[in-house]
mmCIF file of C-alpha atoms in Angstrom:
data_model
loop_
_atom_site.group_PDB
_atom_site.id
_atom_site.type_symbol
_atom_site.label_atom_id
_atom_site.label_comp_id
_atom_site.label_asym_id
_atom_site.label_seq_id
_atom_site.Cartn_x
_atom_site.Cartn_y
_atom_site.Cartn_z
ATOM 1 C CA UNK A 2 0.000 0.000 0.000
ATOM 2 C CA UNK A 3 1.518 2.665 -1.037
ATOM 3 C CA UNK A 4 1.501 5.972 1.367
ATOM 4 C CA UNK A 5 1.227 9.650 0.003
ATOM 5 C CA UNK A 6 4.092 11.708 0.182
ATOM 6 C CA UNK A 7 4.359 13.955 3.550
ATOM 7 C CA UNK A 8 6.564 16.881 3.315
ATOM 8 C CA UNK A 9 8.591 16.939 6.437
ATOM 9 C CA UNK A 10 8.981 20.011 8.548
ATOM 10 C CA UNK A 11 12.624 19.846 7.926
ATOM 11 C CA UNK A 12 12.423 19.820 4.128
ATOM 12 C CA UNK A 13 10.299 23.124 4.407
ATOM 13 C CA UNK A 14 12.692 24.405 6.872
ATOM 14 C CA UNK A 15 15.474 23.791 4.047
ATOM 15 C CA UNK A 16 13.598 25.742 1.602
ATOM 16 C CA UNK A 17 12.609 29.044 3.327
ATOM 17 C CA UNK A 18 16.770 29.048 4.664
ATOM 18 C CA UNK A 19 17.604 28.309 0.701
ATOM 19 C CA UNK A 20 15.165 31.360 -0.497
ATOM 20 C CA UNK A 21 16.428 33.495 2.241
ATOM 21 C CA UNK A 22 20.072 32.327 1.449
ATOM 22 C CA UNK A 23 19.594 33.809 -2.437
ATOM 23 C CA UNK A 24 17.967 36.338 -1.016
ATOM 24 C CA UNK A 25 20.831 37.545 0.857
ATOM 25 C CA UNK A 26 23.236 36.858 -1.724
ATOM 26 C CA UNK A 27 21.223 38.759 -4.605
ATOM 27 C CA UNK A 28 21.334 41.246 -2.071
ATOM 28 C CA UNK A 29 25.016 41.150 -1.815
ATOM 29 C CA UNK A 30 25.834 41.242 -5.669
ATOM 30 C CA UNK A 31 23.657 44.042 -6.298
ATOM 31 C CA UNK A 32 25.640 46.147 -3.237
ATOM 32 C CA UNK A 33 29.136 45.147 -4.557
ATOM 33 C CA UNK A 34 27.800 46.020 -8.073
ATOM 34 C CA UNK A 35 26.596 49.462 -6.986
ATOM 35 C CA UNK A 36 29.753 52.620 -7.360
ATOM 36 C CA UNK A 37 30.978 53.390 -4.020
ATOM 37 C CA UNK A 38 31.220 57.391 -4.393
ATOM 38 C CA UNK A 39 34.114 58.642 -2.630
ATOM 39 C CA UNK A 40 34.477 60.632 0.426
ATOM 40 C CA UNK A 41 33.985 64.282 0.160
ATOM 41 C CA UNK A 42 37.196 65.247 1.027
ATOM 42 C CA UNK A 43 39.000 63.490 -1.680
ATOM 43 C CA UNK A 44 36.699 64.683 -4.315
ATOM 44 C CA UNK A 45 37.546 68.577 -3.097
ATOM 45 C CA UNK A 46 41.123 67.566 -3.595
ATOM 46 C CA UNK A 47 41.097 66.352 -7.192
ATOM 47 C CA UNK A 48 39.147 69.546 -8.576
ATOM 48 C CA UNK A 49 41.020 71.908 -6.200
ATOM 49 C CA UNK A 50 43.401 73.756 -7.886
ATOM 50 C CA UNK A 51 47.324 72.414 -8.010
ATOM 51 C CA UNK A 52 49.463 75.047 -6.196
ATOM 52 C CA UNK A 53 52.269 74.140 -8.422
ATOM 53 C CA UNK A 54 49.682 74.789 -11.634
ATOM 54 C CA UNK A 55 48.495 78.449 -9.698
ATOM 55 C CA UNK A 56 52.435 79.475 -10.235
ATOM 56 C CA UNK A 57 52.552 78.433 -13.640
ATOM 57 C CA UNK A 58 49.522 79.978 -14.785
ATOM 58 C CA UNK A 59 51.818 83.609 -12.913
ATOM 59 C CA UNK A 60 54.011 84.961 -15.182
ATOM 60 C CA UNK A 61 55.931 86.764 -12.238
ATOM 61 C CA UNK A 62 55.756 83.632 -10.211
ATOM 62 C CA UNK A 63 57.236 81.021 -12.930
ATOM 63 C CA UNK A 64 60.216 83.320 -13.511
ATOM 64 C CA UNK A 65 61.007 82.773 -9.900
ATOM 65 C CA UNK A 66 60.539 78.812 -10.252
ATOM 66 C CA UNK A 67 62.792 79.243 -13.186
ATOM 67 C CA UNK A 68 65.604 81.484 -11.761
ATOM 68 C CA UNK A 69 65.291 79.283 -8.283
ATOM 69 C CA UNK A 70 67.449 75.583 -8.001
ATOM 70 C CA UNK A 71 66.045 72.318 -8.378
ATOM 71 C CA UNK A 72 62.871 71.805 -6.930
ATOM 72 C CA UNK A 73 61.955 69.245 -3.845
ATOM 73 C CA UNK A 74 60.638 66.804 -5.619
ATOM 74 C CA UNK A 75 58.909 66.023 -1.916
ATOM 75 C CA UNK A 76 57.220 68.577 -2.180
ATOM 76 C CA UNK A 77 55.317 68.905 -5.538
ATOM 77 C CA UNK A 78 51.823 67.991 -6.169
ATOM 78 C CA UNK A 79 50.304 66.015 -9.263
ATOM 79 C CA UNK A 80 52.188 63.816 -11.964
ATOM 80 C CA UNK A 81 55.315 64.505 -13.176
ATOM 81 C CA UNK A 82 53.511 64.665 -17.088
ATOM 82 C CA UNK A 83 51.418 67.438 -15.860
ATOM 83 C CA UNK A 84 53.746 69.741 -13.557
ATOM 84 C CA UNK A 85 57.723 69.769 -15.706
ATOM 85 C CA UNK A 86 60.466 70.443 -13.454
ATOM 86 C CA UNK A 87 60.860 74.192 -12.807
ATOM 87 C CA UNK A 88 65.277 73.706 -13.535
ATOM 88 C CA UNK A 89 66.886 70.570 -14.944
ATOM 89 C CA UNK A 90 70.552 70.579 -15.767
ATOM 90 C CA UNK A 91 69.667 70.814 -19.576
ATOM 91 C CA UNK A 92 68.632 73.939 -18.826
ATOM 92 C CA UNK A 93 72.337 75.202 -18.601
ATOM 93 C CA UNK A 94 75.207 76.282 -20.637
ATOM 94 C CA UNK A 95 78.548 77.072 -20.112
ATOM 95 C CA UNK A 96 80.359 79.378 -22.431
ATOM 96 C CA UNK A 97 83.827 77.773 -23.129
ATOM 97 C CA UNK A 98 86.208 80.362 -22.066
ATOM 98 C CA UNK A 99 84.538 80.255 -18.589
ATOM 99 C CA UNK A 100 83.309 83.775 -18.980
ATOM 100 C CA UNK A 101 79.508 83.312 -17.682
ATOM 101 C CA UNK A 102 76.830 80.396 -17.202
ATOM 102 C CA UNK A 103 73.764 80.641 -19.333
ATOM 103 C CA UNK A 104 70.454 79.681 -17.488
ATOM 104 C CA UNK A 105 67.630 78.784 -19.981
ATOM 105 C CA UNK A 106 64.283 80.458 -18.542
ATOM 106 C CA UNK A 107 62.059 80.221 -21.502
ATOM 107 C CA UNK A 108 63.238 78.307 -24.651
ATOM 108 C CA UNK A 109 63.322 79.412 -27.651
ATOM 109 C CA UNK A 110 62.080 77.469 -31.066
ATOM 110 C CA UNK A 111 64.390 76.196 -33.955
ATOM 111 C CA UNK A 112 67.416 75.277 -34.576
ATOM 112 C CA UNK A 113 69.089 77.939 -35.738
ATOM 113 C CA UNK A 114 71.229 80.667 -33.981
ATOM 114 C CA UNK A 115 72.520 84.012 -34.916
ATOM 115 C CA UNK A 116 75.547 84.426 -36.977
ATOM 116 C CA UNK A 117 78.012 87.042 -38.554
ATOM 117 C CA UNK A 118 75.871 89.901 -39.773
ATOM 118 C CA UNK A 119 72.771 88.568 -38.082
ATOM 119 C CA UNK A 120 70.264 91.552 -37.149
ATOM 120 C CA UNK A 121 69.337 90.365 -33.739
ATOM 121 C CA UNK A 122 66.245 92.081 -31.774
ATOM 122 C CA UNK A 123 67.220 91.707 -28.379
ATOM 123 C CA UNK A 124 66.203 93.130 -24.635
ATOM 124 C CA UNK A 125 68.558 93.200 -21.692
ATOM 125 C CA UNK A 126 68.347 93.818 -17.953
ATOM 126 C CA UNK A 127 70.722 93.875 -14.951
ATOM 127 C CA UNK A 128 73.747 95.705 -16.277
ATOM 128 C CA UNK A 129 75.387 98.278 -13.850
ATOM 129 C CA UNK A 130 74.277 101.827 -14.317
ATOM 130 C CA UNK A 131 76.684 103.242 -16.788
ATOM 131 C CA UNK A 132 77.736 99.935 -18.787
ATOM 132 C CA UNK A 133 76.152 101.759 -22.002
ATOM 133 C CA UNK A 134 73.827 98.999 -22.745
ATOM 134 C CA UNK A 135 70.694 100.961 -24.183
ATOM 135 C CA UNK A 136 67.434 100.337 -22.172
ATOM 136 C CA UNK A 137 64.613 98.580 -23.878
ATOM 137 C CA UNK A 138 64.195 96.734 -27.301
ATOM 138 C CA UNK A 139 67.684 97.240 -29.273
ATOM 139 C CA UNK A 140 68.843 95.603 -32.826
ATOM 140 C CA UNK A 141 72.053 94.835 -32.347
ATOM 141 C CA UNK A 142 73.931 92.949 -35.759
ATOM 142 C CA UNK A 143 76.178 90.306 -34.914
ATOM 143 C CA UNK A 144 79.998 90.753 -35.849
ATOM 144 C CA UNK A 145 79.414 94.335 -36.786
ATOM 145 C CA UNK A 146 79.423 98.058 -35.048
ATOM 146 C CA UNK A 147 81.227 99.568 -31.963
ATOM 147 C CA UNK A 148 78.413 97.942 -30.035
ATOM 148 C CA UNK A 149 81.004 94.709 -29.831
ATOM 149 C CA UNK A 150 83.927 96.903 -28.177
ATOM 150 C CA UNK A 151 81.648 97.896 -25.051
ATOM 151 C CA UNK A 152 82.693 96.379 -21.570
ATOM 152 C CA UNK A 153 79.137 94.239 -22.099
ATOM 153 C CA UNK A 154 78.896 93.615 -26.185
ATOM 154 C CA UNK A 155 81.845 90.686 -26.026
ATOM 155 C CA UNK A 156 79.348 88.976 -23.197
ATOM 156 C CA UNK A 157 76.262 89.245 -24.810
ATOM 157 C CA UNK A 158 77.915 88.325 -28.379
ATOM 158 C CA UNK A 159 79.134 85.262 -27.264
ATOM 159 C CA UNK A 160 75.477 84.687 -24.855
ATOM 160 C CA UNK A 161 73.459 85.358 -28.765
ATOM 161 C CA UNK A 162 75.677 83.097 -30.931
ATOM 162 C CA UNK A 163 74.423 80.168 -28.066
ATOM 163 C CA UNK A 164 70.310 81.211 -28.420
ATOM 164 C CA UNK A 165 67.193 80.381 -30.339
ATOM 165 C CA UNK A 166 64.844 82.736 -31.845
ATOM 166 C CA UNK A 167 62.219 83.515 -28.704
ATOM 167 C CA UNK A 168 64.652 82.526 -26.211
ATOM 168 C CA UNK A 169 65.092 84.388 -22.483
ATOM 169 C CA UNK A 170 67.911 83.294 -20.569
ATOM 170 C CA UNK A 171 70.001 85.100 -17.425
ATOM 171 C CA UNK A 172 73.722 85.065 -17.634
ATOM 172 C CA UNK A 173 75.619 84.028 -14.137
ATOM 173 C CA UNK A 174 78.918 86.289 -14.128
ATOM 174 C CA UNK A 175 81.964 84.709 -12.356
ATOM 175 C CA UNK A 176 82.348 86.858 -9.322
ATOM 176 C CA UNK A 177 79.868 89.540 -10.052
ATOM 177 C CA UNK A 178 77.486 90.113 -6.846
ATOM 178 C CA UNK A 179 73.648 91.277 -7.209
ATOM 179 C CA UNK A 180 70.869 89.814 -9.542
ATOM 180 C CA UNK A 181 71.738 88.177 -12.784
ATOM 181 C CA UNK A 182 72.100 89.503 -16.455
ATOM 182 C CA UNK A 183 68.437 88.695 -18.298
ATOM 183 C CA UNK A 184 68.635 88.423 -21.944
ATOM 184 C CA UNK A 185 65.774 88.313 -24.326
ATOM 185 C CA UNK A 186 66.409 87.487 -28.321
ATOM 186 C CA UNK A 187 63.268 87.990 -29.851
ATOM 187 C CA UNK A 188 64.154 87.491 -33.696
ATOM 188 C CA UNK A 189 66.882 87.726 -35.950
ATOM 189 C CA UNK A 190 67.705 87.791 -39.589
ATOM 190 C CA UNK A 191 70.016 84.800 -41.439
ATOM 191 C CA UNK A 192 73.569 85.331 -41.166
ATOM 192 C CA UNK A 193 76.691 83.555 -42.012
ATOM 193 C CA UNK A 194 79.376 80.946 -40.136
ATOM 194 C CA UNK A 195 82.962 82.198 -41.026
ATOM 195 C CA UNK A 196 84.008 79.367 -42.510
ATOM 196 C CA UNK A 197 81.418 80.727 -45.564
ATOM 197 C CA UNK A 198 83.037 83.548 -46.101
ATOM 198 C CA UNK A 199 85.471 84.060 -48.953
ATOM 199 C CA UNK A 200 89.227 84.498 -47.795
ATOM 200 C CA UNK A 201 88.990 87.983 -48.854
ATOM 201 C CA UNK A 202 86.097 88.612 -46.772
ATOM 202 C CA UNK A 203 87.855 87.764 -43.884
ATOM 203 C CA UNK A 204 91.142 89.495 -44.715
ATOM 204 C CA UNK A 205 88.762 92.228 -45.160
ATOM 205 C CA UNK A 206 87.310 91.696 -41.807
ATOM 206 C CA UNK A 207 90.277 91.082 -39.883
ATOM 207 C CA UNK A 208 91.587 94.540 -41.209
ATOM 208 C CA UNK A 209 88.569 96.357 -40.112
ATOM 209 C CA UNK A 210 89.080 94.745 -36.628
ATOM 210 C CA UNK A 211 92.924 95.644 -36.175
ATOM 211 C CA UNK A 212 92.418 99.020 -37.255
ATOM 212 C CA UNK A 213 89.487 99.263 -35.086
ATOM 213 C CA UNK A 214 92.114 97.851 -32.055
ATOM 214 C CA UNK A 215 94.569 100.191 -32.742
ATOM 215 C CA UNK A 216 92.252 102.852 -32.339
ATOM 216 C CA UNK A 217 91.399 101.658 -29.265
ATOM 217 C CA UNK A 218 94.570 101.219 -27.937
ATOM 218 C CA UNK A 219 96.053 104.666 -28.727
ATOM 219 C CA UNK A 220 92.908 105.877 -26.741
ATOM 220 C CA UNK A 221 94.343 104.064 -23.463
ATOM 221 C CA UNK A 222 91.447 101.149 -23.561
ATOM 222 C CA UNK A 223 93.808 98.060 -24.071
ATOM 223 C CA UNK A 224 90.656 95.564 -22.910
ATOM 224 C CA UNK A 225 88.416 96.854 -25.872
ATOM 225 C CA UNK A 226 91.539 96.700 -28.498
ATOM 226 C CA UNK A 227 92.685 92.750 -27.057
ATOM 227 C CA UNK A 228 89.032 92.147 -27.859
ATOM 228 C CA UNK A 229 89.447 93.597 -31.696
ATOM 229 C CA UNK A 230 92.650 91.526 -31.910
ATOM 230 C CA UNK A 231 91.099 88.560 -30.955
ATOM 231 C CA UNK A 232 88.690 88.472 -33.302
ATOM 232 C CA UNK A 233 90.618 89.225 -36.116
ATOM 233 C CA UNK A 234 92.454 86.510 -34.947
ATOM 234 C CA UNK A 235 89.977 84.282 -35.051
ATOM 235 C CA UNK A 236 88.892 84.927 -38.505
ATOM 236 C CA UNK A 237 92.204 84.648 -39.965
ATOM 237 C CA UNK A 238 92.888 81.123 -38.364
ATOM 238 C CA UNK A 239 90.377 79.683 -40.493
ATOM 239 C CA UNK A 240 92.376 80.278 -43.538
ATOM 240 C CA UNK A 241 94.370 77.562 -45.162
ATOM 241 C CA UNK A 242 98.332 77.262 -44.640
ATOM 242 C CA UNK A 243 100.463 79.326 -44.434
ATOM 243 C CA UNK A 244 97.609 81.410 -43.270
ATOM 244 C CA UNK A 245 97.824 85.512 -43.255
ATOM 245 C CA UNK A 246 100.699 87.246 -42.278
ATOM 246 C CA UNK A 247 98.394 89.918 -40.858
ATOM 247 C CA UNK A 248 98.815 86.846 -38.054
ATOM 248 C CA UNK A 249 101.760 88.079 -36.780
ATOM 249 C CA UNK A 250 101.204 91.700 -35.946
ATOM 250 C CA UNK A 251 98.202 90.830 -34.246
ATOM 251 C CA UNK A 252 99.753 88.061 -32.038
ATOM 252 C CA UNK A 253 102.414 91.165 -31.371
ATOM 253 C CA UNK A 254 99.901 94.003 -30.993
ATOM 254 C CA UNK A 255 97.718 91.543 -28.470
ATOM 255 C CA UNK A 256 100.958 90.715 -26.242
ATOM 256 C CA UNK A 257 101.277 94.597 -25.589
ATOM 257 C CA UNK A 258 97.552 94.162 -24.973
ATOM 258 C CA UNK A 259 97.900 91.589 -22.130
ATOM 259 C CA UNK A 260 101.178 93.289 -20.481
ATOM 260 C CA UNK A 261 99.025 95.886 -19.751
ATOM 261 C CA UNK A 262 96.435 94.159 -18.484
ATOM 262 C CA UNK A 263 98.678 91.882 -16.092
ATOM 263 C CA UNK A 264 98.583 89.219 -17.892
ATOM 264 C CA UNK A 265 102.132 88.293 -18.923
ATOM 265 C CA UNK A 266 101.069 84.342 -18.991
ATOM 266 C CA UNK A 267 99.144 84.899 -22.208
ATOM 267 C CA UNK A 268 101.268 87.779 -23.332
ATOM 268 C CA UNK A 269 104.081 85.700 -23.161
ATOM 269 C CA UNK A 270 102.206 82.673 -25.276
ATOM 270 C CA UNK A 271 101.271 85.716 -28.079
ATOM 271 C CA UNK A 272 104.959 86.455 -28.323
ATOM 272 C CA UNK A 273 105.820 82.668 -28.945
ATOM 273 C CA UNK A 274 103.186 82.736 -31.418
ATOM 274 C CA UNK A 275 105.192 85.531 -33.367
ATOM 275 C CA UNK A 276 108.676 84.309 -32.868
ATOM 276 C CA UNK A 277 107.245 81.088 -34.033
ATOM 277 C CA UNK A 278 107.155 82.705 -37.770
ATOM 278 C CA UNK A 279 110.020 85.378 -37.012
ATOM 279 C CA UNK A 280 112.225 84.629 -34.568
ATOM 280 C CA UNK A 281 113.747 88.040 -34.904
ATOM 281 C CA UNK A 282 110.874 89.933 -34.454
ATOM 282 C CA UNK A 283 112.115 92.717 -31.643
ATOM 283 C CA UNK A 284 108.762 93.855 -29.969
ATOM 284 C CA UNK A 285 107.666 90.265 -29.900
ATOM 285 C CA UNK A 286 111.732 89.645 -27.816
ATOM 286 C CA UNK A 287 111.283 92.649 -25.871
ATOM 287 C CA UNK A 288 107.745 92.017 -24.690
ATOM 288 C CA UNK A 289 108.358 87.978 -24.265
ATOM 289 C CA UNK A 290 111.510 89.241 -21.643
ATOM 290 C CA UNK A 291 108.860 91.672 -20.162
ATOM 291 C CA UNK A 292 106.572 89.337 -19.447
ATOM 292 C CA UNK A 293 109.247 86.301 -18.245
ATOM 293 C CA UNK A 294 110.238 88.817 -15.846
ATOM 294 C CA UNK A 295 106.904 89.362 -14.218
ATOM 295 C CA UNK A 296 106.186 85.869 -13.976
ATOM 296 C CA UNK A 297 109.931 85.421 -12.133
ATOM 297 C CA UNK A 298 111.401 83.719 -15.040
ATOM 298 C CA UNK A 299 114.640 86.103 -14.924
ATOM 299 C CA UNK A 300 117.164 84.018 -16.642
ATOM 300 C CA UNK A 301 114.773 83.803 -19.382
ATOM 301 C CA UNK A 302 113.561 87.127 -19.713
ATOM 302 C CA UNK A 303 117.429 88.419 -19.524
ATOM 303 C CA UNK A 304 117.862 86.273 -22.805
ATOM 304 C CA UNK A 305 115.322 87.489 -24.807
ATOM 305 C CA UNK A 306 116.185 91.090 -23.766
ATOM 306 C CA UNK A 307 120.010 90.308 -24.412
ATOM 307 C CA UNK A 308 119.269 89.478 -28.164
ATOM 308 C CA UNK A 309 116.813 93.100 -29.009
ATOM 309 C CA UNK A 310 120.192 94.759 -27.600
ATOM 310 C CA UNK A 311 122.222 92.514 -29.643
ATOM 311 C CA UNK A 312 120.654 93.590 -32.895
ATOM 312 C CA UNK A 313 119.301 97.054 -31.335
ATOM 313 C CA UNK A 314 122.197 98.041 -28.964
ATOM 314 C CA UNK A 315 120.394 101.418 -28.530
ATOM 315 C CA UNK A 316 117.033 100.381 -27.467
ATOM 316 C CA UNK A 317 116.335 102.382 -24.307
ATOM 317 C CA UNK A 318 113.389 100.459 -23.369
ATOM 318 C CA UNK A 319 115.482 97.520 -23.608
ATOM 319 C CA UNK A 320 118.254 98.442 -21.415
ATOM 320 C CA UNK A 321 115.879 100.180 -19.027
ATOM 321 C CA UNK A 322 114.002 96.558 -18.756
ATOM 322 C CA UNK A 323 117.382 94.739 -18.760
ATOM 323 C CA UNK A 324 118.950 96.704 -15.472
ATOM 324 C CA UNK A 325 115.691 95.707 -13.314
ATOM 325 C CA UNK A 326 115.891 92.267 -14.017
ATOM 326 C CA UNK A 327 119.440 92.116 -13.193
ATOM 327 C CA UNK A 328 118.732 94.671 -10.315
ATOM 328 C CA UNK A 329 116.017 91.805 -9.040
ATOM 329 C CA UNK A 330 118.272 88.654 -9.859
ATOM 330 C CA UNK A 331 120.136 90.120 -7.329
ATOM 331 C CA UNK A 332 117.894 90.140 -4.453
ATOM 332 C CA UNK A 333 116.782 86.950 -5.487
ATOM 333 C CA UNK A 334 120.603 85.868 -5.499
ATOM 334 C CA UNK A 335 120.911 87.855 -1.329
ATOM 335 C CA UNK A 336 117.818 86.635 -0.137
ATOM 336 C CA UNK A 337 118.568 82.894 -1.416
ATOM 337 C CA UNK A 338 122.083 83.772 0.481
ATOM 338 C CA UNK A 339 120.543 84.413 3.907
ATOM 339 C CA UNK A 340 118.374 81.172 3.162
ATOM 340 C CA UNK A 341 121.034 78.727 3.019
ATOM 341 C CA UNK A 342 123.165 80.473 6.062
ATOM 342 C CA UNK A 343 120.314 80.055 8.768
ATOM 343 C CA UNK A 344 119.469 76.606 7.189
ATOM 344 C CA UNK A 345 123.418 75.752 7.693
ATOM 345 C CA UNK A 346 124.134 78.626 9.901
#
């Protein structure tokens, strides 16, 4: 006989705890599923503005993150894509001859840098009162015009021939106190590299520039005529062998340059570079034994003086330079003397 199925308690039990039980986890899904929004305060921090971003957007401000040193990276806000470093050591230059740092502020666009006869509209501030740098916009052509033999025009030359069109940059002067040198080059026109000149153009040149230093140095400015001399120099050393022989009188007129300037080290390399092509040459022997003298080198500078009396026995600047050194030697000769008798004394 067969019996009729009973549903146990139990089994019903089961099946209100399974319902409830999907229930629940339905329930669960739909919670996980749902976008947690996020707390108030970290919602004002994503649209509040970036302090780093405020300076930017400054003009005033970002030249003092430019001008300032490296930034603590500790302490600047957003991604690295969105706020650049205010200085990275790209951002500097170092002119060869040691004469100033250049510190990129804004950089310019292009390629392409000013050259010899370049027309350059540029802006300057933070020369001393009285340098003679004009105040505002000024055009200023490159390799050309007595702007070059100012005590500023060899600095900023040498600054231009490193900048791009647009570029602002300050100039960092080797024991100079007070703010930096800004410099602005807003345009210029196409110029020329020397070695595209013809040889006659910078013959040419290089006569313009010696004349222009012996102007200068009859006039008692010796600094503004080395500077001619130079670059006449510099033009004429890209011609091929033997070269000019315009070399050798400006390697001579440059020595007489540096003497007077205290600087018998490179007054006395000029001279060897004129007694390299004549050996007889008597202002190059006379200024060479100048110069040996001042840096102590007697014996050496009583040679050279010895030889513009041999061939000029009458040269009074000669004899005149000949009696101090001897006149030193001397002292150097006593005071070596008293030395050596209270070493051995």
């Amino acid at each position: 006989m067969e019996t009729p199925p009973v549903n146990p308690v139990g089994e019903k039990d089961t099946s209100q705890a399974q319902q409830q039980w999907e229930k629940n986890l339905d329930l669960t899904t739909h919670i996980r599923q749902q976008p947690r929004d996020p707390p108030t305060e970290t919602l004002e921090l994503k649209v509040s503005p970036d302090p780093d971003s405020q300076i930017l957007e400054n003009p005033q401000e970002t030249e003092k993150l430019a001008t300032g040193l490296e930034g603590d990276s500790d302490k600047s806000h957003g991604s690295a894509s969105e706020v650049p470093e205010p200085f990275q050591d790209s951002d500097l230059w170092y002119c060869p001859d040691g004469s100033f740092i250049k510190k990129i502020i804004i950089r310019g666009h292009g390629l392409d840098k000013p050259k010899l006869g370049s027309r350059c509209r540029v802006q300057a501030f933070g020369f001393t009162l009285g340098s003679g740098l004009p105040e505002g916009w000024t055009e200023l052509t490159m390799g050309l015009g007595p702007w070059r033999e100012e005590t500023w025009g060899e600095l900023i030359e040498k600054c231009l021939e490193s900048m791009c069109q647009g570029e602002q940059a300050e100039l960092q002067l080797p024991g100079r106190s007070g703010p930096p040198v800004r410099l602005t080059l807003a345009s210029f026109t196409q110029g020329r590299d020397s070695w595209e000149l013809e040889a006659t153009e910078k013959e040419a040149l290089a006569r313009e520039e010696r004349a222009r230093g012996t102007e200068l140095f009859r006039a008692g400015n010796p600094e503004s005529a080395a500077r001619c001399y130079g670059r006449a120099l510099r033009l004429l050393l890209t011609l091929p062998p033997p070269g000019s022989p315009e070399r050798t009188v400006l390697h001579a007129n440059l020595a007489a340059c540096q003497l007077l300037l205290g600087q018998p080290h490179l007054a006395a390399q000029s001279c060897d570079r004129v007694l390299e092509r004549e050996p007889g040459h008597l202002k190059a022997l006379y200024r060479r034994g100048v110069a040996q003298a001042a840096l102590g080198n007697l014996e050496k500078a009583t040679a050279d003086l010895k030889k513009v009396l041999a061939v000029d026995p009458k040269n009074r600047a000669a004899q005149e330079e000949l009696g101090k050194v001897i006149i030193q030697g001397k002292k150097q000769d006593a005071g070596l003397a008293q030395g050596l008798r209270k070493m051995f004394g």
